[in-house]
Amino acid sequence: MNRNRAIAPSSNSQAASPQTITAETCCQQGKAHCQAGEFAAALAAFDQAIALDPRHAPAHNNRGNALGELQRQAEALAAYERALALAPTYHRAWFNKGQLLTQLGAYGNALEAYGQAIQLQPDPIYLHAQAAIWQNRKLVTA
């Protein structure tokens, strides 16, 4: 099944042929919207990516990020879990799930998510630092 759509070039484009919209291009557009603080527009782009390719784990992960910024935490958690169901070794989704669980005060579950991220991608120092911070916070609040 072809999940790509061809669209006509925008009116200010000089291209003679149609541009192809893919899940990845929609995902990149969504990331640009996130960086600009346009989270509703980002969510729409990630939803379009998922409509084009429901198995695109990065779109689900990034959708979770946008939903979190829109204070829709339950939906964000579901998006991260969907990304992980599609790609269980996707360390960024594990990290983002940990971040959200931390915000929700679910420190034990957050540490488990951070642990998965570290196990899958042991190099990024930010993973270790975040896990250490929340391990310390968990001990302080216990």
CSV table of N, CA and C in Angstrom, one decimal:
chain,number,residue,atom,x,y,z
A,1,MET,N,0.8,-1.2,0.0
A,1,MET,CA,0.0,0.0,0.0
A,1,MET,C,0.9,1.2,0.0
A,2,ASN,N,0.6,2.2,-0.9
A,2,ASN,CA,1.4,3.4,-0.9
A,2,ASN,C,0.7,4.4,0.0
A,3,ARG,N,1.5,4.8,1.0
A,3,ARG,CA,1.0,5.8,2.0
A,3,ARG,C,1.4,7.2,1.7
A,4,ASN,N,2.0,7.4,0.5
A,4,ASN,CA,2.4,8.8,0.2
A,4,ASN,C,1.3,9.4,-0.7
A,5,ARG,N,1.2,10.7,-0.6
A,5,ARG,CA,0.3,11.5,-1.4
A,5,ARG,C,1.0,12.6,-2.2
A,6,ALA,N,0.6,12.8,-3.4
A,6,ALA,CA,1.2,13.8,-4.2
A,6,ALA,C,0.3,15.1,-4.0
A,7,ILE,N,0.9,16.2,-3.8
A,7,ILE,CA,0.2,17.4,-3.8
A,7,ILE,C,0.8,18.4,-4.8
A,8,ALA,N,0.0,19.3,-5.2
A,8,ALA,CA,0.5,20.4,-6.1
A,8,ALA,C,1.4,21.3,-5.4
A,9,PRO,N,2.5,21.8,-6.0
A,9,PRO,CA,3.4,22.7,-5.4
A,9,PRO,C,2.6,24.0,-4.9
A,10,SER,N,3.1,24.6,-3.9
A,10,SER,CA,2.4,25.9,-3.4
A,10,SER,C,2.6,26.9,-4.5
A,11,SER,N,1.7,28.0,-4.4
A,11,SER,CA,1.7,29.0,-5.4
A,11,SER,C,3.0,29.7,-5.5
A,12,ASN,N,3.8,29.8,-4.5
A,12,ASN,CA,5.1,30.5,-4.6
A,12,ASN,C,6.3,29.6,-4.9
A,13,SER,N,6.0,28.4,-5.3
A,13,SER,CA,7.0,27.4,-5.6
A,13,SER,C,7.3,27.5,-7.1
A,14,GLN,N,8.5,27.3,-7.5
A,14,GLN,CA,8.9,27.3,-8.9
A,14,GLN,C,8.9,25.9,-9.5
A,15,ALA,N,8.7,24.9,-8.7
A,15,ALA,CA,8.8,23.5,-9.1
A,15,ALA,C,7.7,23.2,-10.1
A,16,ALA,N,8.1,22.4,-11.1
A,16,ALA,CA,7.1,22.0,-12.2
A,16,ALA,C,6.4,20.7,-11.8
A,17,SER,N,6.9,19.9,-10.9
A,17,SER,CA,6.3,18.6,-10.6
A,17,SER,C,5.7,18.7,-9.2
A,18,PRO,N,4.7,17.8,-8.9
A,18,PRO,CA,4.2,17.8,-7.6
A,18,PRO,C,5.2,17.4,-6.5
A,19,GLN,N,4.9,17.8,-5.3
A,19,GLN,CA,5.8,17.4,-4.2
A,19,GLN,C,5.1,16.2,-3.6
A,20,THR,N,5.9,15.3,-3.0
A,20,THR,CA,5.4,14.1,-2.4
A,20,THR,C,5.4,14.4,-0.9
A,21,ILE,N,4.2,14.2,-0.2
A,21,ILE,CA,4.1,14.3,1.2
A,21,ILE,C,4.2,12.9,1.8
A,22,THR,N,5.1,12.7,2.7
A,22,THR,CA,5.3,11.4,3.4
A,22,THR,C,5.1,11.6,4.9
A,23,ALA,N,5.0,10.5,5.6
A,23,ALA,CA,4.9,10.5,7.0
A,23,ALA,C,6.1,11.3,7.6
A,24,GLU,N,7.3,11.0,7.0
A,24,GLU,CA,8.5,11.6,7.5
A,24,GLU,C,8.5,13.1,7.2
A,25,THR,N,8.0,13.6,6.1
A,25,THR,CA,8.0,15.0,5.9
A,25,THR,C,7.0,15.7,6.8
A,26,CYS,N,5.9,15.1,7.1
A,26,CYS,CA,4.9,15.6,8.0
A,26,CYS,C,5.5,15.7,9.4
A,27,CYS,N,6.3,14.6,9.8
A,27,CYS,CA,6.9,14.6,11.1
A,27,CYS,C,8.0,15.7,11.2
A,28,GLN,N,8.7,16.0,10.2
A,28,GLN,CA,9.7,17.1,10.2
A,28,GLN,C,9.0,18.4,10.3
A,29,GLN,N,7.8,18.6,9.6
A,29,GLN,CA,7.0,19.8,9.8
A,29,GLN,C,6.6,20.0,11.2
A,30,GLY,N,6.1,18.9,11.8
A,30,GLY,CA,5.7,18.9,13.2
A,30,GLY,C,6.8,19.3,14.1
A,31,LYS,N,8.0,18.8,13.9
A,31,LYS,CA,9.1,19.2,14.7
A,31,LYS,C,9.4,20.7,14.6
A,32,ALA,N,9.3,21.2,13.4
A,32,ALA,CA,9.5,22.6,13.2
A,32,ALA,C,8.5,23.4,13.9
A,33,HIS,N,7.3,23.0,13.9
A,33,HIS,CA,6.2,23.7,14.7
A,33,HIS,C,6.5,23.6,16.2
A,34,CYS,N,6.9,22.5,16.6
A,34,CYS,CA,7.3,22.4,18.1
A,34,CYS,C,8.4,23.4,18.4
A,35,GLN,N,9.4,23.4,17.6
A,35,GLN,CA,10.5,24.4,17.9
A,35,GLN,C,10.0,25.8,17.9
A,36,ALA,N,9.0,26.1,17.2
A,36,ALA,CA,8.5,27.5,17.1
A,36,ALA,C,7.4,27.7,18.2
A,37,GLY,N,7.2,26.7,19.0
A,37,GLY,CA,6.2,26.8,20.1
A,37,GLY,C,4.7,26.7,19.6
A,38,GLU,N,4.5,26.2,18.4
A,38,GLU,CA,3.2,26.0,17.8
A,38,GLU,C,2.7,24.6,17.9
A,39,PHE,N,2.3,24.3,19.2
A,39,PHE,CA,2.1,22.9,19.5
A,39,PHE,C,0.8,22.3,18.9
A,40,ALA,N,-0.2,23.1,18.7
A,40,ALA,CA,-1.4,22.6,18.1
A,40,ALA,C,-1.1,22.3,16.6
A,41,ALA,N,-0.4,23.2,15.9
A,41,ALA,CA,0.0,22.9,14.5
A,41,ALA,C,0.9,21.7,14.4
A,42,ALA,N,1.8,21.5,15.4
A,42,ALA,CA,2.7,20.4,15.5
A,42,ALA,C,1.8,19.1,15.6
A,43,LEU,N,0.8,19.1,16.5
A,43,LEU,CA,0.0,18.0,16.7
A,43,LEU,C,-0.7,17.6,15.4
A,44,ALA,N,-1.2,18.6,14.7
A,44,ALA,CA,-1.9,18.3,13.4
A,44,ALA,C,-0.9,17.7,12.4
A,45,ALA,N,0.3,18.1,12.4
A,45,ALA,CA,1.3,17.6,11.4
A,45,ALA,C,1.6,16.1,11.8
A,46,PHE,N,1.7,15.8,13.1
A,46,PHE,CA,2.0,14.5,13.6
A,46,PHE,C,0.8,13.6,13.3
A,47,ASP,N,-0.4,14.1,13.5
A,47,ASP,CA,-1.6,13.3,13.2
A,47,ASP,C,-1.6,13.0,11.7
A,48,GLN,N,-1.2,13.9,10.8
A,48,GLN,CA,-1.2,13.7,9.4
A,48,GLN,C,-0.1,12.6,9.1
A,49,ALA,N,1.0,12.7,9.7
A,49,ALA,CA,2.0,11.6,9.5
A,49,ALA,C,1.5,10.3,9.9
A,50,ILE,N,0.8,10.2,11.0
A,50,ILE,CA,0.2,8.9,11.5
A,50,ILE,C,-0.9,8.4,10.5
A,51,ALA,N,-1.7,9.4,9.9
A,51,ALA,CA,-2.7,9.0,9.0
A,51,ALA,C,-2.0,8.4,7.7
A,52,LEU,N,-0.9,8.9,7.3
A,52,LEU,CA,-0.1,8.4,6.2
A,52,LEU,C,0.5,7.1,6.5
A,53,ASP,N,1.0,6.9,7.7
A,53,ASP,CA,1.7,5.7,8.1
A,53,ASP,C,1.5,5.4,9.6
A,54,PRO,N,0.5,4.7,9.9
A,54,PRO,CA,0.2,4.4,11.3
A,54,PRO,C,1.3,3.7,12.1
A,55,ARG,N,2.2,3.2,11.4
A,55,ARG,CA,3.3,2.4,12.1
A,55,ARG,C,4.6,3.3,12.2
A,56,HIS,N,4.5,4.6,12.0
A,56,HIS,CA,5.6,5.5,12.1
A,56,HIS,C,5.8,5.9,13.5
A,57,ALA,N,6.7,5.1,14.2
A,57,ALA,CA,6.9,5.3,15.7
A,57,ALA,C,7.4,6.7,16.0
A,58,PRO,N,8.3,7.4,15.3
A,58,PRO,CA,8.7,8.7,15.6
A,58,PRO,C,7.5,9.7,15.6
A,59,ALA,N,6.5,9.5,14.7
A,59,ALA,CA,5.4,10.4,14.7
A,59,ALA,C,4.6,10.3,16.0
A,60,HIS,N,4.4,9.0,16.5
A,60,HIS,CA,3.7,8.8,17.7
A,60,HIS,C,4.5,9.4,18.9
A,61,ASN,N,5.8,9.2,18.9
A,61,ASN,CA,6.6,9.8,20.0
A,61,ASN,C,6.5,11.3,20.0
A,62,ASN,N,6.7,11.9,18.8
A,62,ASN,CA,6.6,13.4,18.7
A,62,ASN,C,5.2,13.9,19.0
A,63,ARG,N,4.2,13.1,18.6
A,63,ARG,CA,2.8,13.5,19.0
A,63,ARG,C,2.7,13.6,20.5
A,64,GLY,N,3.3,12.6,21.2
A,64,GLY,CA,3.3,12.7,22.7
A,64,GLY,C,3.9,13.9,23.2
A,65,ASN,N,5.0,14.4,22.6
A,65,ASN,CA,5.7,15.6,23.0
A,65,ASN,C,4.8,16.8,22.8
A,66,ALA,N,4.1,16.9,21.7
A,66,ALA,CA,3.2,18.0,21.4
A,66,ALA,C,2.0,18.0,22.4
A,67,LEU,N,1.5,16.8,22.6
A,67,LEU,CA,0.3,16.7,23.6
A,67,LEU,C,0.8,17.1,25.0
A,68,GLY,N,2.0,16.7,25.4
A,68,GLY,CA,2.5,17.1,26.7
A,68,GLY,C,2.5,18.6,26.8
A,69,GLU,N,3.0,19.2,25.8
A,69,GLU,CA,3.1,20.7,25.8
A,69,GLU,C,1.7,21.3,25.9
A,70,LEU,N,0.7,20.6,25.3
A,70,LEU,CA,-0.7,21.1,25.4
A,70,LEU,C,-1.4,20.7,26.7
A,71,GLN,N,-0.6,20.2,27.6
A,71,GLN,CA,-1.1,19.7,28.9
A,71,GLN,C,-2.2,18.6,28.8
A,72,ARG,N,-2.0,17.8,27.8
A,72,ARG,CA,-2.9,16.6,27.6
A,72,ARG,C,-2.1,15.4,27.9
A,73,GLN,N,-1.7,15.2,29.2
A,73,GLN,CA,-0.8,14.2,29.6
A,73,GLN,C,-1.3,12.8,29.4
A,74,ALA,N,-2.5,12.5,29.6
A,74,ALA,CA,-3.0,11.1,29.4
A,74,ALA,C,-2.9,10.7,27.9
A,75,GLU,N,-3.2,11.6,27.0
A,75,GLU,CA,-3.0,11.3,25.6
A,75,GLU,C,-1.5,11.2,25.2
A,76,ALA,N,-0.7,12.1,25.9
A,76,ALA,CA,0.7,12.0,25.6
A,76,ALA,C,1.3,10.6,26.0
A,77,LEU,N,0.9,10.2,27.2
A,77,LEU,CA,1.3,8.9,27.6
A,77,LEU,C,0.9,7.8,26.7
A,78,ALA,N,-0.3,7.8,26.2
A,78,ALA,CA,-0.8,6.8,25.2
A,78,ALA,C,0.0,6.9,23.9
A,79,ALA,N,0.4,8.1,23.5
A,79,ALA,CA,1.2,8.2,22.3
A,79,ALA,C,2.6,7.6,22.5
A,80,TYR,N,3.2,7.8,23.6
A,80,TYR,CA,4.5,7.2,23.9
A,80,TYR,C,4.4,5.7,23.9
A,81,GLU,N,3.3,5.2,24.6
A,81,GLU,CA,3.1,3.8,24.7
A,81,GLU,C,2.9,3.2,23.3
A,82,ARG,N,2.2,3.9,22.4
A,82,ARG,CA,2.0,3.4,21.0
A,82,ARG,C,3.3,3.4,20.3
A,83,ALA,N,4.1,4.4,20.5
A,83,ALA,CA,5.4,4.4,19.8
A,83,ALA,C,6.2,3.2,20.3
A,84,LEU,N,6.2,2.9,21.6
A,84,LEU,CA,6.9,1.8,22.1
A,84,LEU,C,6.4,0.4,21.7
A,85,ALA,N,5.1,0.4,21.5
A,85,ALA,CA,4.5,-0.9,21.0
A,85,ALA,C,4.9,-1.1,19.6
A,86,LEU,N,5.1,-0.1,18.8
A,86,LEU,CA,5.6,-0.2,17.4
A,86,LEU,C,7.1,-0.4,17.4
A,87,ALA,N,7.8,0.2,18.3
A,87,ALA,CA,9.3,0.1,18.3
A,87,ALA,C,9.8,0.0,19.7
A,88,PRO,N,9.8,-1.2,20.3
A,88,PRO,CA,10.2,-1.3,21.7
A,88,PRO,C,11.6,-0.9,22.0
A,89,THR,N,12.5,-0.8,21.0
A,89,THR,CA,13.8,-0.4,21.3
A,89,THR,C,14.1,1.1,21.0
A,90,TYR,N,13.0,1.9,20.9
A,90,TYR,CA,13.1,3.3,20.6
A,90,TYR,C,13.4,4.1,21.9
A,91,HIS,N,14.7,4.3,22.1
A,91,HIS,CA,15.1,4.9,23.4
A,91,HIS,C,14.6,6.3,23.6
A,92,ARG,N,14.4,7.0,22.6
A,92,ARG,CA,13.8,8.4,22.8
A,92,ARG,C,12.4,8.3,23.4
A,93,ALA,N,11.6,7.4,22.9
A,93,ALA,CA,10.3,7.3,23.4
A,93,ALA,C,10.3,6.8,24.9
A,94,TRP,N,11.2,5.9,25.2
A,94,TRP,CA,11.4,5.6,26.6
A,94,TRP,C,11.7,6.8,27.5
A,95,PHE,N,12.7,7.6,27.0
A,95,PHE,CA,13.1,8.8,27.7
A,95,PHE,C,11.9,9.7,27.9
A,96,ASN,N,11.2,10.0,26.8
A,96,ASN,CA,10.1,10.9,26.9
A,96,ASN,C,9.0,10.4,27.8
A,97,LYS,N,8.8,9.1,27.8
A,97,LYS,CA,7.8,8.5,28.7
A,97,LYS,C,8.3,8.8,30.1
A,98,GLY,N,9.5,8.6,30.4
A,98,GLY,CA,10.1,8.9,31.7
A,98,GLY,C,9.9,10.3,32.1
A,99,GLN,N,10.1,11.2,31.2
A,99,GLN,CA,10.0,12.7,31.5
A,99,GLN,C,8.5,12.9,31.9
A,100,LEU,N,7.6,12.4,31.1
A,100,LEU,CA,6.1,12.6,31.4
A,100,LEU,C,5.8,12.0,32.8
A,101,LEU,N,6.2,10.8,33.0
A,101,LEU,CA,5.9,10.1,34.3
A,101,LEU,C,6.5,10.9,35.4
A,102,THR,N,7.6,11.5,35.2
A,102,THR,CA,8.2,12.3,36.3
A,102,THR,C,7.3,13.5,36.6
A,103,GLN,N,6.8,14.2,35.5
A,103,GLN,CA,5.9,15.3,35.7
A,103,GLN,C,4.7,14.9,36.4
A,104,LEU,N,4.2,13.7,36.2
A,104,LEU,CA,3.0,13.2,36.9
A,104,LEU,C,3.3,12.7,38.3
A,105,GLY,N,4.5,12.7,38.7
A,105,GLY,CA,4.9,12.2,40.0
A,105,GLY,C,5.0,10.7,40.2
A,106,ALA,N,5.0,10.0,39.1
A,106,ALA,CA,5.1,8.6,39.1
A,106,ALA,C,6.6,8.2,39.0
A,107,TYR,N,7.3,8.5,40.0
A,107,TYR,CA,8.8,8.4,40.0
A,107,TYR,C,9.3,7.0,39.8
A,108,GLY,N,8.7,6.0,40.4
A,108,GLY,CA,9.1,4.6,40.2
A,108,GLY,C,9.0,4.2,38.7
A,109,ASN,N,7.9,4.5,38.2
A,109,ASN,CA,7.6,4.2,36.7
A,109,ASN,C,8.6,5.0,35.8
A,110,ALA,N,8.8,6.2,36.2
A,110,ALA,CA,9.7,7.1,35.4
A,110,ALA,C,11.1,6.5,35.4
A,111,LEU,N,11.6,6.0,36.6
A,111,LEU,CA,12.9,5.4,36.7
A,111,LEU,C,13.0,4.2,35.8
A,112,GLU,N,11.9,3.4,35.8
A,112,GLU,CA,11.9,2.2,34.9
A,112,GLU,C,12.0,2.6,33.5
A,113,ALA,N,11.3,3.6,33.1
A,113,ALA,CA,11.4,4.1,31.7
A,113,ALA,C,12.8,4.6,31.4
A,114,TYR,N,13.4,5.4,32.3
A,114,TYR,CA,14.7,5.9,32.1
A,114,TYR,C,15.7,4.7,32.0
A,115,GLY,N,15.5,3.7,32.9
A,115,GLY,CA,16.4,2.6,32.8
A,115,GLY,C,16.3,1.9,31.5
A,116,GLN,N,15.1,1.7,30.9
A,116,GLN,CA,15.0,1.1,29.6
A,116,GLN,C,15.8,2.0,28.6
A,117,ALA,N,15.6,3.3,28.6
A,117,ALA,CA,16.3,4.2,27.7
A,117,ALA,C,17.8,4.0,27.8
A,118,ILE,N,18.3,4.0,29.0
A,118,ILE,CA,19.8,3.8,29.2
A,118,ILE,C,20.2,2.4,28.7
A,119,GLN,N,19.5,1.4,29.0
A,119,GLN,CA,19.9,0.1,28.6
A,119,GLN,C,19.9,0.0,27.0
A,120,LEU,N,19.0,0.7,26.4
A,120,LEU,CA,19.0,0.7,24.9
A,120,LEU,C,20.0,1.6,24.3
A,121,GLN,N,20.3,2.7,24.9
A,121,GLN,CA,21.3,3.7,24.4
A,121,GLN,C,22.1,4.2,25.6
A,122,PRO,N,23.1,3.4,25.9
A,122,PRO,CA,23.9,3.8,27.1
A,122,PRO,C,24.8,5.0,27.0
A,123,ASP,N,25.0,5.5,25.9
A,123,ASP,CA,26.0,6.6,25.7
A,123,ASP,C,25.4,8.0,26.1
A,124,PRO,N,24.2,8.4,25.8
A,124,PRO,CA,23.8,9.8,26.0
A,124,PRO,C,23.9,10.2,27.5
A,125,ILE,N,24.7,11.1,27.9
A,125,ILE,CA,24.8,11.5,29.3
A,125,ILE,C,23.5,12.1,29.8
A,126,TYR,N,22.7,12.7,29.0
A,126,TYR,CA,21.4,13.3,29.5
A,126,TYR,C,20.5,12.2,30.1
A,127,LEU,N,20.6,11.0,29.6
A,127,LEU,CA,19.8,9.9,30.1
A,127,LEU,C,20.2,9.6,31.5
A,128,HIS,N,21.5,9.4,31.7
A,128,HIS,CA,22.1,9.1,33.0
A,128,HIS,C,21.8,10.2,34.0
A,129,ALA,N,22.0,11.5,33.6
A,129,ALA,CA,21.8,12.6,34.4
A,129,ALA,C,20.3,12.7,34.9
A,130,GLN,N,19.4,12.5,34.0
A,130,GLN,CA,18.0,12.6,34.3
A,130,GLN,C,17.6,11.5,35.3
A,131,ALA,N,18.1,10.3,35.0
A,131,ALA,CA,17.8,9.2,35.9
A,131,ALA,C,18.3,9.4,37.3
A,132,ALA,N,19.6,9.9,37.4
A,132,ALA,CA,20.2,10.2,38.7
A,132,ALA,C,19.4,11.3,39.5
A,133,ILE,N,19.0,12.3,38.8
A,133,ILE,CA,18.2,13.4,39.4
A,133,ILE,C,16.9,12.8,40.0
A,134,TRP,N,16.2,12.0,39.3
A,134,TRP,CA,15.0,11.5,39.8
A,134,TRP,C,15.1,10.4,40.8
A,135,GLN,N,16.2,9.7,40.7
A,135,GLN,CA,16.5,8.7,41.7
A,135,GLN,C,16.7,9.4,43.1
A,136,ASN,N,17.5,10.5,43.0
A,136,ASN,CA,17.7,11.3,44.2
A,136,ASN,C,16.4,11.9,44.7
A,137,ARG,N,15.6,12.4,43.9
A,137,ARG,CA,14.3,13.0,44.3
A,137,ARG,C,13.5,11.9,44.9
A,138,LYS,N,13.5,10.7,44.4
A,138,LYS,CA,12.6,9.7,44.9
A,138,LYS,C,13.1,9.3,46.3
A,139,LEU,N,14.4,9.3,46.5
A,139,LEU,CA,15.0,9.0,47.8
A,139,LEU,C,14.6,10.1,48.8
A,140,VAL,N,14.7,11.3,48.4
A,140,VAL,CA,14.4,12.5,49.3
A,140,VAL,C,12.9,12.5,49.7
A,141,THR,N,12.0,12.1,48.8
A,141,THR,CA,10.6,12.2,49.0
A,141,THR,C,10.1,10.9,49.7
A,142,ALA,N,10.9,9.9,49.8
A,142,ALA,CA,10.5,8.6,50.4
A,142,ALA,C,10.3,8.7,51.9
